CSV table of C-alpha atoms in Angstrom, one decimal:
chain,number,residue,atom,x,y,z
H,3,UNK,CA,80.9,62.9,113.5
H,4,UNK,CA,81.3,62.4,117.5
H,5,UNK,CA,81.9,65.6,119.3
H,6,UNK,CA,82.3,63.9,123.1
H,7,UNK,CA,84.8,61.6,121.4
H,8,UNK,CA,86.4,65.3,119.3
H,9,UNK,CA,86.7,66.9,122.3
H,10,UNK,CA,88.0,64.0,124.7
H,11,UNK,CA,90.3,63.3,121.5
H,12,UNK,CA,91.5,68.0,122.0
H,13,UNK,CA,91.7,67.7,125.5
H,14,UNK,CA,94.1,64.4,125.9
H,15,UNK,CA,96.6,66.8,123.8
H,16,UNK,CA,99.5,67.9,125.4
H,17,UNK,CA,101.0,71.4,125.0
H,18,UNK,CA,105.1,69.5,124.6
H,19,UNK,CA,102.8,67.0,121.9
H,20,UNK,CA,102.3,70.5,119.3
H,21,UNK,CA,105.1,71.4,117.3
H,22,UNK,CA,107.4,74.6,118.6
H,23,UNK,CA,108.3,75.9,115.4
H,24,UNK,CA,108.0,79.8,115.4
H,25,UNK,CA,105.1,79.7,113.0
H,26,UNK,CA,103.1,77.3,114.4
H,27,UNK,CA,103.6,78.6,117.4
H,28,UNK,CA,102.2,82.2,116.3
H,29,UNK,CA,99.2,79.9,115.1
H,30,UNK,CA,98.9,78.7,118.7
H,31,UNK,CA,98.4,82.2,119.9
H,32,UNK,CA,96.7,84.3,117.7
H,33,UNK,CA,94.3,81.8,116.0
H,34,UNK,CA,91.6,81.8,118.3
H,35,UNK,CA,91.4,86.6,118.9
H,36,UNK,CA,92.0,87.2,115.5
H,37,UNK,CA,89.7,84.4,114.0
H,38,UNK,CA,86.9,84.5,116.8
H,39,UNK,CA,83.6,83.0,114.4
H,40,UNK,CA,85.6,80.5,113.3
H,41,UNK,CA,86.7,79.3,116.9
H,42,UNK,CA,83.7,79.2,118.1
H,43,UNK,CA,82.3,77.1,115.1
H,44,UNK,CA,85.7,74.8,115.7
H,45,UNK,CA,84.3,75.1,119.0
H,46,UNK,CA,81.0,73.6,118.0
H,47,UNK,CA,82.6,70.7,116.6
H,48,UNK,CA,84.3,68.9,119.7
H,49,UNK,CA,87.5,71.0,117.8
H,50,UNK,CA,89.8,73.3,120.3
H,51,UNK,CA,91.1,75.7,117.6
H,52,UNK,CA,94.3,75.7,119.3
H,53,UNK,CA,95.4,72.7,118.6
H,54,UNK,CA,95.5,71.7,115.3
H,55,UNK,CA,97.2,68.5,113.7
H,56,UNK,CA,98.7,70.8,111.0
H,57,UNK,CA,99.0,74.7,110.1
H,58,UNK,CA,100.6,74.4,107.1
H,59,UNK,CA,102.1,77.3,106.9
H,60,UNK,CA,102.9,78.8,103.7
H,61,UNK,CA,104.7,82.6,103.6
H,62,UNK,CA,105.3,85.8,105.4
H,63,UNK,CA,104.8,88.3,103.0
H,64,UNK,CA,106.0,91.2,103.3
H,65,UNK,CA,103.7,92.9,106.2
H,66,UNK,CA,105.1,90.6,108.4
H,67,UNK,CA,101.9,88.2,108.1
H,68,UNK,CA,102.4,85.1,108.4
H,69,UNK,CA,100.2,82.7,106.1
H,70,UNK,CA,98.9,79.3,106.4
H,71,UNK,CA,97.4,77.8,103.4
H,72,UNK,CA,95.5,75.3,105.4
H,73,UNK,CA,95.3,74.4,108.3
H,74,UNK,CA,93.4,71.5,109.2
H,75,UNK,CA,91.7,69.3,112.4
H,76,UNK,CA,91.0,66.1,113.3
H,77,UNK,CA,87.3,64.8,114.0
H,78,UNK,CA,86.2,61.8,115.6
H,79,UNK,CA,83.2,59.6,113.9
H,80,UNK,CA,82.7,59.3,110.2
H,81,UNK,CA,81.8,62.7,107.8
H,82,UNK,CA,78.6,61.4,107.2
H,83,UNK,CA,76.7,64.4,109.2
H,84,UNK,CA,79.8,67.1,108.3
H,85,UNK,CA,78.7,69.8,105.7
H,86,UNK,CA,81.4,71.9,103.7
H,87,UNK,CA,80.9,75.4,105.3
H,88,UNK,CA,81.5,79.0,105.5
H,89,UNK,CA,82.4,80.6,108.3
H,90,UNK,CA,83.4,84.0,108.8
H,91,UNK,CA,85.0,84.4,105.0
H,92,UNK,CA,86.9,81.2,106.1
H,93,UNK,CA,86.0,77.9,104.6
H,94,UNK,CA,86.1,74.2,106.2
H,95,UNK,CA,85.9,70.9,103.7
H,96,UNK,CA,86.8,67.5,104.7
H,97,UNK,CA,90.5,66.7,102.7
H,98,UNK,CA,91.9,62.9,102.8
H,99,UNK,CA,94.9,64.5,102.2
H,100,UNK,CA,97.0,64.9,105.8
H,101,UNK,CA,99.6,64.5,107.9
H,102,UNK,CA,99.2,60.6,109.4
H,103,UNK,CA,97.4,60.9,112.4
H,104,UNK,CA,98.3,57.4,114.5
H,105,UNK,CA,94.4,57.4,115.4
H,106,UNK,CA,92.8,54.0,115.6
H,107,UNK,CA,89.2,54.4,115.6
H,108,UNK,CA,87.1,55.9,112.9
H,109,UNK,CA,87.8,60.0,112.0
H,110,UNK,CA,88.3,62.4,109.6
H,111,UNK,CA,90.7,65.7,108.3
H,112,UNK,CA,88.8,69.1,107.5
H,113,UNK,CA,90.5,71.5,106.4
H,114,UNK,CA,90.4,75.4,106.4
H,115,UNK,CA,91.0,77.9,103.6
H,116,UNK,CA,93.7,80.9,103.5
H,117,UNK,CA,94.4,82.0,107.2
H,118,UNK,CA,96.2,85.6,107.9
H,119,UNK,CA,98.3,86.2,111.3
H,120,UNK,CA,100.2,89.1,111.9
H,121,UNK,CA,101.9,88.9,115.8
H,122,UNK,CA,99.9,91.6,118.0
H,123,UNK,CA,102.6,94.5,118.3
């Protein structure tokens, strides 16, 4: 795992590179403030929590909460020293099931457990 290369990867992602559907935009706007401990943990890995590879929206429940089944993030380098962990009730694991990244360098993708977000009123 290479934290500095991971930070560089996220610095190079522009807003226009991100999905602009309503469910993804909700994720970008509210994830960090709704899950501050998780966002802080992602930062220690070099990840910008507001720039996921995939948000994986699943459904909106009757209370208006959007359920995401497994948001995913890229980490540069190999997964050798990454350990499955849990922070703030959210678990993190390496996954091989993800969209094509288009990255030529060594990297891997982590997936979070379910995330529930509601637009702030």
